[in-house]
Coordinates of N, CA and C in Angstrom, one line a residue:
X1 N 153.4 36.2 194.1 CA 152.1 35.7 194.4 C 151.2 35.7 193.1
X2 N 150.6 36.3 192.3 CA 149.8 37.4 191.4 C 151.3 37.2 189.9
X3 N 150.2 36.9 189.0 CA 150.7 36.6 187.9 C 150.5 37.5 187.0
X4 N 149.1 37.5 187.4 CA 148.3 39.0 186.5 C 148.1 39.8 187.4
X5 N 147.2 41.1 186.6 CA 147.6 42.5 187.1 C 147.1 42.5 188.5
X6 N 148.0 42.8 189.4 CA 147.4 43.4 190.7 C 146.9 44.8 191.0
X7 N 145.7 44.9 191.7 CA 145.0 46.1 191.8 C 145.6 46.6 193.3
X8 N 146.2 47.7 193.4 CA 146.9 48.3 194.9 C 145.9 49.4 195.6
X9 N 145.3 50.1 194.7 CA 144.4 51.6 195.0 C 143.1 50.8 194.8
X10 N 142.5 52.2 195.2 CA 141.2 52.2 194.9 C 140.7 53.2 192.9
X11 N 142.2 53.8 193.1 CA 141.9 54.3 191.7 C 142.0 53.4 190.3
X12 N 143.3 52.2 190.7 CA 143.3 50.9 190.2 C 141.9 50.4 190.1
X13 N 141.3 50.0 191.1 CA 139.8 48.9 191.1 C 138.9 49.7 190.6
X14 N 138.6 51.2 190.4 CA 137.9 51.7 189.5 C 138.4 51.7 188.4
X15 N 139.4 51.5 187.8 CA 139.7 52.0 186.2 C 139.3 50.3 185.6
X16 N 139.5 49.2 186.4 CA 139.6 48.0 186.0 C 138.2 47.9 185.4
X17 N 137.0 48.2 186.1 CA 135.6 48.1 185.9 C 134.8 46.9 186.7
X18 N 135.7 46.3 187.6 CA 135.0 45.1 188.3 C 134.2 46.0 188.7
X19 N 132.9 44.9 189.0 CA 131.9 44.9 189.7 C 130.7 45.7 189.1
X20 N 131.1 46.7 188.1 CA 130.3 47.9 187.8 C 129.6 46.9 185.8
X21 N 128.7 47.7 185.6 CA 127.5 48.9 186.5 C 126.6 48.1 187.2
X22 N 126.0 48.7 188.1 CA 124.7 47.6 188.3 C 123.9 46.9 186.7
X23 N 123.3 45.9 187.3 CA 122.9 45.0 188.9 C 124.2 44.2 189.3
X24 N 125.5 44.6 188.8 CA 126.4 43.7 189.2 C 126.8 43.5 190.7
X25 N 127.4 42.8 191.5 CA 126.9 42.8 192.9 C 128.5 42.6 193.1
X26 N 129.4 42.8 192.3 CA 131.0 42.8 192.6 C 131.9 43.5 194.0
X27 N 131.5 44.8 193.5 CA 131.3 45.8 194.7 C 131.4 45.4 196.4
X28 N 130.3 45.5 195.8 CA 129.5 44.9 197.3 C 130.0 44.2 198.0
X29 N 130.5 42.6 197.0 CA 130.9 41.0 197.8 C 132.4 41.7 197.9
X30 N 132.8 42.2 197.1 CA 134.3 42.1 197.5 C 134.7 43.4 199.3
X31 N 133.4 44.1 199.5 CA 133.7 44.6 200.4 C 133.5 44.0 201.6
X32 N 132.1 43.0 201.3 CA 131.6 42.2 202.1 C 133.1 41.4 202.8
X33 N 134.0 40.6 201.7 CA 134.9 39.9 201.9 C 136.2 40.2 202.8
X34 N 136.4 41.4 202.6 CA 137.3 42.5 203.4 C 136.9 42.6 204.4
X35 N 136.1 42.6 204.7 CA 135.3 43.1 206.2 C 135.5 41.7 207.1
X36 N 134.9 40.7 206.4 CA 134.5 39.5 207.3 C 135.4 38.5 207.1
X37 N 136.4 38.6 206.4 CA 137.0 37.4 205.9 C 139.0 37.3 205.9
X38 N 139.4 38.4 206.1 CA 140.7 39.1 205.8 C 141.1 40.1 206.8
X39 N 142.5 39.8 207.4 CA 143.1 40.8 207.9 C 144.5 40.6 207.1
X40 N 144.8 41.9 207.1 CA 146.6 42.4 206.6 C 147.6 42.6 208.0
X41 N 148.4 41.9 208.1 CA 149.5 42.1 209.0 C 150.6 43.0 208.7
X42 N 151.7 43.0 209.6 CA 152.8 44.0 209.4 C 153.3 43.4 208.4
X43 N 153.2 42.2 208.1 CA 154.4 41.4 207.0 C 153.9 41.4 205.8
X44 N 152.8 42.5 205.9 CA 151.8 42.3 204.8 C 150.9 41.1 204.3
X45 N 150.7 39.7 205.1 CA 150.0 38.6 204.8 C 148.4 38.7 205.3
X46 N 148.3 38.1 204.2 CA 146.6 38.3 204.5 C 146.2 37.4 205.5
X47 N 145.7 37.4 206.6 CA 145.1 35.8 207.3 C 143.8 36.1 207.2
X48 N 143.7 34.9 207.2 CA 142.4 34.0 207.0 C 141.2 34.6 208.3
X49 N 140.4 35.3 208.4 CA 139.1 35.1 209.5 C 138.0 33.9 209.0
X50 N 138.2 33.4 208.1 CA 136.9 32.4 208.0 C 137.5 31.3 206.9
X51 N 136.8 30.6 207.0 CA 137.3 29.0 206.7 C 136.6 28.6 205.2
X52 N 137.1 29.2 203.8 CA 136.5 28.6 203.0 C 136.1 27.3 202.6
X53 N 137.0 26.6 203.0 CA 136.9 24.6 203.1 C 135.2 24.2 203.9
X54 N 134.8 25.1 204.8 CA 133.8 24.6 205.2 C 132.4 24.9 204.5
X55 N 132.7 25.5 203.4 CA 131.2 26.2 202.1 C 130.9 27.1 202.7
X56 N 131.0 28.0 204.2 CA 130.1 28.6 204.9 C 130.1 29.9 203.7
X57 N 128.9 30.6 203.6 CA 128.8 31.7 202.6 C 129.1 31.5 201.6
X58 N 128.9 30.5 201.1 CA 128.6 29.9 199.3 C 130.0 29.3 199.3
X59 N 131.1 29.3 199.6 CA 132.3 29.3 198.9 C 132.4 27.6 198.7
X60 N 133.2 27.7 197.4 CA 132.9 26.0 197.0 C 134.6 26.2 196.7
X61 N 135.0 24.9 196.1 CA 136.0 24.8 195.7 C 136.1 25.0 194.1
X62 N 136.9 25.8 193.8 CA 137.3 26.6 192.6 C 138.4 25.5 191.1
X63 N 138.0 25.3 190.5 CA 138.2 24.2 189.5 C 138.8 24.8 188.1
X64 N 140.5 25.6 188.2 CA 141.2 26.1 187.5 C 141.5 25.5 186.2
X65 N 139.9 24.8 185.2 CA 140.6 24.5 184.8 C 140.9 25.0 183.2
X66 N 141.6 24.3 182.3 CA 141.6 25.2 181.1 C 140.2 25.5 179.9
X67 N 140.3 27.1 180.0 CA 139.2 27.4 179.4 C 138.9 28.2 177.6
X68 N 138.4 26.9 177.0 CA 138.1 27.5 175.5 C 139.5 27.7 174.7
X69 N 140.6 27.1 175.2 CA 141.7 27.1 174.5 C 142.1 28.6 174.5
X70 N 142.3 29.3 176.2 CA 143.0 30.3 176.2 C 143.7 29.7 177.6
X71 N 143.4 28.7 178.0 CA 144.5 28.0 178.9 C 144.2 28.7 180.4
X72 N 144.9 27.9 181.6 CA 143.8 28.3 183.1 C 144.2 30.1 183.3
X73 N 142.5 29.9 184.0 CA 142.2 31.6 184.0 C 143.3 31.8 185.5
X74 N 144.1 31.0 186.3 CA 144.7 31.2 187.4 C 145.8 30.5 187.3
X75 N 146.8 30.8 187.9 CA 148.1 30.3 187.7 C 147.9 28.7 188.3
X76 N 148.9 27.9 187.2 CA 148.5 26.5 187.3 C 149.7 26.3 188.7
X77 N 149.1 25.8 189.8 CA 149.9 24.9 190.5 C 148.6 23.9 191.4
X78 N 149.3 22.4 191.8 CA 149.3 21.4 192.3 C 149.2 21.8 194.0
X79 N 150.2 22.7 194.1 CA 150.4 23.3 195.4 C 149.2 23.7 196.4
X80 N 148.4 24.0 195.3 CA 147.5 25.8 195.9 C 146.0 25.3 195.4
X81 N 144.7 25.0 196.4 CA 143.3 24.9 196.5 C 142.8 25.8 196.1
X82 N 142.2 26.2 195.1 CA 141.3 27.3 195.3 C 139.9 27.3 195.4
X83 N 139.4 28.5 195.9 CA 138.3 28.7 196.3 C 137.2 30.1 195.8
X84 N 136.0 29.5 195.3 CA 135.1 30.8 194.9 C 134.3 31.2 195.4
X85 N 133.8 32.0 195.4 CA 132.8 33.3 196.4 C 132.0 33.8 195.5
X86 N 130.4 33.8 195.4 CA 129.8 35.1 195.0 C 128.8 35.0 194.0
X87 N 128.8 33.0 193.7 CA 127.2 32.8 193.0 C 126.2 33.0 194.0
X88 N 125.4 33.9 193.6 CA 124.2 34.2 194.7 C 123.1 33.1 194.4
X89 N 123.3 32.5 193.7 CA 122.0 31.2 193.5 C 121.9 30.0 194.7
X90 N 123.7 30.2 195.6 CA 123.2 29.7 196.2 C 124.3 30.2 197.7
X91 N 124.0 31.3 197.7 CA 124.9 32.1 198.7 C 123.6 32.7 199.7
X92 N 122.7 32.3 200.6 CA 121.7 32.6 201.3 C 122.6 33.6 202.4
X93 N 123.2 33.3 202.8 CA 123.6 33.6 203.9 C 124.6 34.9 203.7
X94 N 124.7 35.2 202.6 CA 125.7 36.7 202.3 C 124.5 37.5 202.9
X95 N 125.2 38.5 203.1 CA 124.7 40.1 203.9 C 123.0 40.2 202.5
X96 N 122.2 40.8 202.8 CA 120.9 41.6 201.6 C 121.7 42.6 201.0
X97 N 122.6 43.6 201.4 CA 123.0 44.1 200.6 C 124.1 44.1 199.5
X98 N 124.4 42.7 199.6 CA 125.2 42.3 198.5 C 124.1 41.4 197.6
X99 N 123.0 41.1 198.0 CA 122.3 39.9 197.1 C 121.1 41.1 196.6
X100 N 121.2 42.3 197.0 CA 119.8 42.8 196.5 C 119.7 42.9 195.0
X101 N 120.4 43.0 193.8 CA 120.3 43.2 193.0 C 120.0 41.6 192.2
X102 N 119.8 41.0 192.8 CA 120.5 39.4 192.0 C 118.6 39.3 191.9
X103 N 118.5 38.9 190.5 CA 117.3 38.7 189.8 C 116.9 37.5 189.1
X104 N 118.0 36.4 189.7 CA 117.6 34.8 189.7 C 117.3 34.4 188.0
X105 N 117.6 35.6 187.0 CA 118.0 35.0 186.1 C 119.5 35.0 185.3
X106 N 119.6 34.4 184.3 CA 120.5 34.5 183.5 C 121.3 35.7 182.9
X107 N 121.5 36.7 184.0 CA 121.9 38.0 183.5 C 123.1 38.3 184.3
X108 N 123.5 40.0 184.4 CA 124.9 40.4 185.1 C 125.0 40.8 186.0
X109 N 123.2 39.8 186.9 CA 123.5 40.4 188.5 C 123.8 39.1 189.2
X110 N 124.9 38.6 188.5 CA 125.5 37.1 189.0 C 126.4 36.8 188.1
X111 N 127.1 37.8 187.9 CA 128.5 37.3 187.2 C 129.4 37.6 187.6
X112 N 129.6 38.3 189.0 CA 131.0 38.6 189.5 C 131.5 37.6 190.6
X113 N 132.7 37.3 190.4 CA 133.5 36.2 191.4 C 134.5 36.7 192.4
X114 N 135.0 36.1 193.4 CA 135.8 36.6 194.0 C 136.6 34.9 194.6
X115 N 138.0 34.7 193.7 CA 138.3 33.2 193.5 C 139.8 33.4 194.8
X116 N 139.9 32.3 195.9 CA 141.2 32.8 196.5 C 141.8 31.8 196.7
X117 N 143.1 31.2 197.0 CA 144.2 30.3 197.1 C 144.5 30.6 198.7
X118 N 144.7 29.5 199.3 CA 145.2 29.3 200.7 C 146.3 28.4 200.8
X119 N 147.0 29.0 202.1 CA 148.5 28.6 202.2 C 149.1 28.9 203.5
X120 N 148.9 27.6 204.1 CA 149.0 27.8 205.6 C 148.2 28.8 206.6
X121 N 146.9 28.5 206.3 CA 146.4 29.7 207.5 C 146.0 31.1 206.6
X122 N 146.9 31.2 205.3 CA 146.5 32.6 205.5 C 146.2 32.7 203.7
X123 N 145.9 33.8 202.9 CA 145.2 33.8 201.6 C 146.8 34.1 200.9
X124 N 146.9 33.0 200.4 CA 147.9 33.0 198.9 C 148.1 34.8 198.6
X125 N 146.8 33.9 197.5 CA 146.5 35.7 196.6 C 144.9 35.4 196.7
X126 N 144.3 36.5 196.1 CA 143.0 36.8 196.5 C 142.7 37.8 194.5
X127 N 142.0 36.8 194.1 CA 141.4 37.7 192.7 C 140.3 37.4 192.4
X128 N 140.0 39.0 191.7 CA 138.1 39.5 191.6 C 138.3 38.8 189.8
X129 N 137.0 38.5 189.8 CA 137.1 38.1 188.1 C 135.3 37.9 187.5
X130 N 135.0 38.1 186.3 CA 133.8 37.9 185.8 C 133.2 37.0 185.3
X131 N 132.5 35.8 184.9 CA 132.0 35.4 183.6 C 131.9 36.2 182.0
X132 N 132.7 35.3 181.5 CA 131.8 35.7 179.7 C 131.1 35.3 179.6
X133 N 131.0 34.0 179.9 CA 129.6 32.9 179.0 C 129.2 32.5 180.6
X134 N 128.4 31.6 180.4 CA 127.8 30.7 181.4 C 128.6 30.2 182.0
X135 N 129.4 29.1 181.3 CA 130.6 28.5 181.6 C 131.7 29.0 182.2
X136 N 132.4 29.9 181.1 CA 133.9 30.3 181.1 C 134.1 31.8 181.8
X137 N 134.9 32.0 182.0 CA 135.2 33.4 183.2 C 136.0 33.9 181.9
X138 N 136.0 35.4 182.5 CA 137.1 36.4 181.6 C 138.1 36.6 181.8
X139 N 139.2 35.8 181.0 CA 140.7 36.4 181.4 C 140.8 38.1 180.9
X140 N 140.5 38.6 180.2 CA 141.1 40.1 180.1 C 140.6 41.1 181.6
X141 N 139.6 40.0 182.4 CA 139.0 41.1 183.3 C 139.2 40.2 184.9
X142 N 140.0 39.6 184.7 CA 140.3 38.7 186.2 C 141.7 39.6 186.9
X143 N 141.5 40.0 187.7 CA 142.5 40.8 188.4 C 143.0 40.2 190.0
X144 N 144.1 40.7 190.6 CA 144.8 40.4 192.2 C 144.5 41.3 192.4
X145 N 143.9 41.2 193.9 CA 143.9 42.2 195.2 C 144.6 42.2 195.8
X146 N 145.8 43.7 195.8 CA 146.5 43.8 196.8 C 146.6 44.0 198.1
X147 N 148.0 43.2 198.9 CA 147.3 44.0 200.5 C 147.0 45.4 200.8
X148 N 147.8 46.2 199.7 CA 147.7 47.5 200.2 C 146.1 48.3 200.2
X149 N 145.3 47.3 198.9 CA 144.0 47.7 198.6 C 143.2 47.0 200.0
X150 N 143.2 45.8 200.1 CA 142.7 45.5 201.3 C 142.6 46.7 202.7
X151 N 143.9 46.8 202.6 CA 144.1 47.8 203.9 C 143.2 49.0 203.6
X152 N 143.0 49.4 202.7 CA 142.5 50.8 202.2 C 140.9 50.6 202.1
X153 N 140.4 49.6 202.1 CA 138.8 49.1 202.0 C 138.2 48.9 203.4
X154 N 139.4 48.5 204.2 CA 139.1 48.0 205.5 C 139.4 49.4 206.4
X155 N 139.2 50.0 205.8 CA 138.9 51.6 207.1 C 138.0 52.4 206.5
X156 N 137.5 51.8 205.3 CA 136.6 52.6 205.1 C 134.4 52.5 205.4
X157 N 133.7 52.9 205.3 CA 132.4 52.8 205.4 C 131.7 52.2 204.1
X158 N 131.2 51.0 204.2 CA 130.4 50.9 203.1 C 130.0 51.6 202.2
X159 N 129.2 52.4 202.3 CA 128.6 53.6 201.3 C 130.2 54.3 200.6
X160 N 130.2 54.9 201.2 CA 131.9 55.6 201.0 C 133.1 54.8 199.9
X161 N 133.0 53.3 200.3 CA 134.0 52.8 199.8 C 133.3 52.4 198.0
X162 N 131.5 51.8 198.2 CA 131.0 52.0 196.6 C 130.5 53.1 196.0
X163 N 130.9 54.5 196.8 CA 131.0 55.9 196.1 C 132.5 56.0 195.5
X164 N 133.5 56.1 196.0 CA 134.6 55.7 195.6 C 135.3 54.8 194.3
X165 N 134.7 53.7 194.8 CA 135.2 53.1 193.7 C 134.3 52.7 192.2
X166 N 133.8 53.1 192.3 CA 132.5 53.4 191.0 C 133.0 54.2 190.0
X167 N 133.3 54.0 188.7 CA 133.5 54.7 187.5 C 133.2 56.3 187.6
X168 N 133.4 57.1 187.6 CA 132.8 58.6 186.8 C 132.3 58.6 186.0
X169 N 131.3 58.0 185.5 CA 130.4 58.6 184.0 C 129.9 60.0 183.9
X170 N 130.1 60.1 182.7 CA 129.7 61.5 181.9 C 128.0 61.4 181.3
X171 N 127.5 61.8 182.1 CA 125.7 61.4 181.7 C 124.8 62.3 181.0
X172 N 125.8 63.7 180.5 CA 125.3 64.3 179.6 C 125.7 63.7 178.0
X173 N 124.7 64.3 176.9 CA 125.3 63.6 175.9 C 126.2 64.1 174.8
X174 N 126.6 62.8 174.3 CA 127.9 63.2 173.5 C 127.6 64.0 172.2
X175 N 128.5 64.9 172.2 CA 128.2 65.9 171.1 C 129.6 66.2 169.9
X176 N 129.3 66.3 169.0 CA 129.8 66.2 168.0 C 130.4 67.8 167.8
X177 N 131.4 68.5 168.1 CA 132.1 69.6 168.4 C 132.0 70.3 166.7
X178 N 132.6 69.5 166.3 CA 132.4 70.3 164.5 C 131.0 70.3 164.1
X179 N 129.7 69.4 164.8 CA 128.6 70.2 164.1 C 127.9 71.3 164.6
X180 N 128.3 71.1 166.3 CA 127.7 72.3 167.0 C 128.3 73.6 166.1
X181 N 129.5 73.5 165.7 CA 130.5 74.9 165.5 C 129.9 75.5 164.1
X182 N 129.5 74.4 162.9 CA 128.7 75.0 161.9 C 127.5 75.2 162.3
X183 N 126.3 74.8 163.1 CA 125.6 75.1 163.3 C 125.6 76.4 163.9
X184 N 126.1 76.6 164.5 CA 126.4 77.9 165.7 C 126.8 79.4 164.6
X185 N 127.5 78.8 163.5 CA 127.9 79.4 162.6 C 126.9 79.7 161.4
X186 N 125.8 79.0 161.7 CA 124.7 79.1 160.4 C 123.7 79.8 161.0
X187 N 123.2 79.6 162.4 CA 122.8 80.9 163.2 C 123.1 82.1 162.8
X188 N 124.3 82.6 163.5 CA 124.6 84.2 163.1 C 124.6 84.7 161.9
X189 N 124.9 83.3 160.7 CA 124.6 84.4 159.9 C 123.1 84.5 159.6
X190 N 122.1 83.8 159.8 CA 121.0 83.9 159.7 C 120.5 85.3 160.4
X191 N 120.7 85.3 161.7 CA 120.4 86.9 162.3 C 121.7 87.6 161.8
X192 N 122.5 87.6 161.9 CA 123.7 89.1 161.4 C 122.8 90.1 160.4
X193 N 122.8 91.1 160.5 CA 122.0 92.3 159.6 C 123.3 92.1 158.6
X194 N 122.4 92.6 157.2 CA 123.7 92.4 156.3 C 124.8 94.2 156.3
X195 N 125.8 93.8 156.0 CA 126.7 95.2 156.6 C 126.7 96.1 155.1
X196 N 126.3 95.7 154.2 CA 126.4 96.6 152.8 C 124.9 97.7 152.7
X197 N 123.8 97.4 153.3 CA 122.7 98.1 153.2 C 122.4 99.1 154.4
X198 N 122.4 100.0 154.1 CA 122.1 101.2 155.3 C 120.5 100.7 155.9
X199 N 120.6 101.3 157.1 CA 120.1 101.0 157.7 C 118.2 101.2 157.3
X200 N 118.1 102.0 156.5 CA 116.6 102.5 155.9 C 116.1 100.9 154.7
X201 N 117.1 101.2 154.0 CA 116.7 100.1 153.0 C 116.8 99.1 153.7
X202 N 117.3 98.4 154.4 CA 116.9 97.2 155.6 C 115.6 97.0 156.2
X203 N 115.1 98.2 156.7 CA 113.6 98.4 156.7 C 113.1 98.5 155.7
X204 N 112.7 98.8 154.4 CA 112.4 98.5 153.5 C 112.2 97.0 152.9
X205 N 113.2 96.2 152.9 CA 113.3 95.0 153.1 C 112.0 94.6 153.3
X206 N 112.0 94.3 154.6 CA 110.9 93.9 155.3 C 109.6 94.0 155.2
X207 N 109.4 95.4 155.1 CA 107.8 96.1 154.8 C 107.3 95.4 154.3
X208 N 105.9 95.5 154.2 CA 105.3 95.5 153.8 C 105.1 95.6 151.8
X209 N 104.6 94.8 151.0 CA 104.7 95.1 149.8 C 104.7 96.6 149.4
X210 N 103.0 96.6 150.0 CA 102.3 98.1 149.2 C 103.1 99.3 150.2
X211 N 104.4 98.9 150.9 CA 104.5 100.0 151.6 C 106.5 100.5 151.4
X212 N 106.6 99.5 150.5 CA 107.6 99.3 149.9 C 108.5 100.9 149.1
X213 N 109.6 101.1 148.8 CA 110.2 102.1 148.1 C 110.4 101.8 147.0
X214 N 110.0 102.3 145.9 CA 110.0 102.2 144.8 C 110.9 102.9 143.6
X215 N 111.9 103.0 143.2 CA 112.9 104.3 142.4 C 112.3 104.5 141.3
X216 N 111.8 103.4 141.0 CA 111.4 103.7 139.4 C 110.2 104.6 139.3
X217 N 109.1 104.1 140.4 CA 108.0 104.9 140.1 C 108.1 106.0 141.0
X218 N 109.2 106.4 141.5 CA 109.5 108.0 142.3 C 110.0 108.9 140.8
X219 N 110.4 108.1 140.1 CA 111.1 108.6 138.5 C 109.6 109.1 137.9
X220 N 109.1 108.5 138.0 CA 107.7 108.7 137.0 C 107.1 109.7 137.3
X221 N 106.6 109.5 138.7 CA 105.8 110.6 139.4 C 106.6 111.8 139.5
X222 N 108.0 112.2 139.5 CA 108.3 113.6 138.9 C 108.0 114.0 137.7
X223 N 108.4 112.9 136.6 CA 108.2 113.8 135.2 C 106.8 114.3 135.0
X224 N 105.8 113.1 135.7 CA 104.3 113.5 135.2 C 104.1 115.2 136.3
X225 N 104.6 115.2 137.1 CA 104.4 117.0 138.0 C 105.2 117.6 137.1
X226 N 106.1 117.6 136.3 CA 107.3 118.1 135.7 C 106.3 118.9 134.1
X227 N 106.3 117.5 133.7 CA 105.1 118.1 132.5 C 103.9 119.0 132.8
X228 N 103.3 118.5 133.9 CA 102.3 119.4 134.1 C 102.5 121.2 134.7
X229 N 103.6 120.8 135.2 CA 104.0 122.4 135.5 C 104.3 123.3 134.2
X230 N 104.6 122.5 133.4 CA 104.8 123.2 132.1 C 104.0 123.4 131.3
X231 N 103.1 122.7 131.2 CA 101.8 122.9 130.7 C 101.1 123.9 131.3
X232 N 101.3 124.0 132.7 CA 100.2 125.3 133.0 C 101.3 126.6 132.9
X233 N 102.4 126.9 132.6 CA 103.1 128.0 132.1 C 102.8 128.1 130.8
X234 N 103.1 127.2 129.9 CA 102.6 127.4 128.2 C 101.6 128.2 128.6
X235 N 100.1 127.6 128.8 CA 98.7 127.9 128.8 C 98.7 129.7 129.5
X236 N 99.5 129.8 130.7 CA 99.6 130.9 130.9 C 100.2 132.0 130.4
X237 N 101.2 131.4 129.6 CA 101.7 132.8 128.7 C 100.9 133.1 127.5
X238 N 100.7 131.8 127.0 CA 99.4 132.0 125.6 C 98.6 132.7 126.1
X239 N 97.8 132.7 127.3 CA 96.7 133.3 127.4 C 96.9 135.1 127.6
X240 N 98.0 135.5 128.3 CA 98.5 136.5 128.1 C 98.9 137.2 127.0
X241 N 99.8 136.5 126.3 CA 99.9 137.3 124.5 C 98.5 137.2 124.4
X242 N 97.7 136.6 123.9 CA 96.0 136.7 122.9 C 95.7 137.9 124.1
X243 N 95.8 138.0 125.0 CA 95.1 139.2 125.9 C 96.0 140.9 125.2

């Protein structure tokens, strides 16, 4: 069926990135589509519940043809009609909560497609794909829906199924591991007490100028009491011989 990659899970259709981030409305239509448009059988075939050949809910006929000289975004056959889903410019009739985001201009809340091939009654293959330009769609990001994914969308609750399949972003910010680690490292030694000075001269440090320890002038102020004690023993022996 599927030439290019087929998406089976739901862990698949998240890693792909269809539909995401908002205002993209990918999500949404492709659940929309599951719901109203597709059943899976035992044999695995998709049938058809609605009739794209009639336009009803925007779908027009899909025009595979070669783009920008990367050659057709869908497998070339003569065989197989296809059909597109999901320009909201002129999709009135889709659900509000697939068109809420669409802002009528030239941006990425109208660039998701949903393109499908019919084949007796029931859906060929069924693939989600994007615009690059105005024009031309994105082959690196056009994907097949599997039946198995179908079956897995189709039991689940709206809310539920675009909680699910939504990316995980990390919304704290990104941090540079080797500068936290010197930083973190230029910290402590900023507080670390240094380990060579006892703990007195550390306070010292700090004090106050005029309250500071001084060696030199502790040297001084003994000799000057040193001399003077001697002086007043001289004076008192002299004074005793002359007596």
């Amino acid at each position: 069926m599927c030439r290019i990659r087929t998406l089976s899970s739901l862990a698949e259709l998240r890693s792909s990135g269809f539909g995401q981030p908002a205002p993209r409305h990918g999500l949404r239509l492709l659940y929309w589509f599951v719901e109203n448009c597709v059943e899976v059988n035992q044999q695995n075939q998709m049938i058809l519940l609605c009739i794209p050949s009639t336009g009803d809910f925007g779908f027009r006929i899909f025009h595979n043809r070669e783009e920008g000289g990367k050659g057709h975004l869908l497998p070339d056959s003569s065989n197989l009609l296809y059909y597109e889903l999901g320009n909201l410019s002129g999709a009135g009739s889709l659900p509000e909560y697939v068109r809420e985001k669409y802002t009528g201009f030239q941006d990425k809340s109208n660039t998701d497609r949903i393109v499908v091939s019919l084949e007796s009654g029931t859906f060929h293959s069924i693939y989600v794909t994007r615009h690059e330009t105005r024009i031309n769609f994105d082959h690196r990001h056009t994907f097949c829906i599997g039946p198995e994914l179908v079956r897995t969308i189709k039991k689940m609750q709206r809310e539920d199924f675009l909680r699910a399949a939504k990316r995980r972003r990390n919304t704290g910010p990104r941090c540079n591991t080797k500068l936290l680690t010197e930083q973190k490292s230029e910290f402590l030694a900023a507080h670390r007490a240094p380990s060579h000075q006892p703990y007195s001269q550390d306070l010292q440090l700090h004090a106050a100028p005029h309250l500071r320890h001084h060696p030199h002038k502790d040297t001084r102020n003994i000799s000057i009491f040193c001399f003077s004690l001697l002086f007043l023993l001289t004076s008192a022996l002299l004074l005793g011989f002359i007596q």
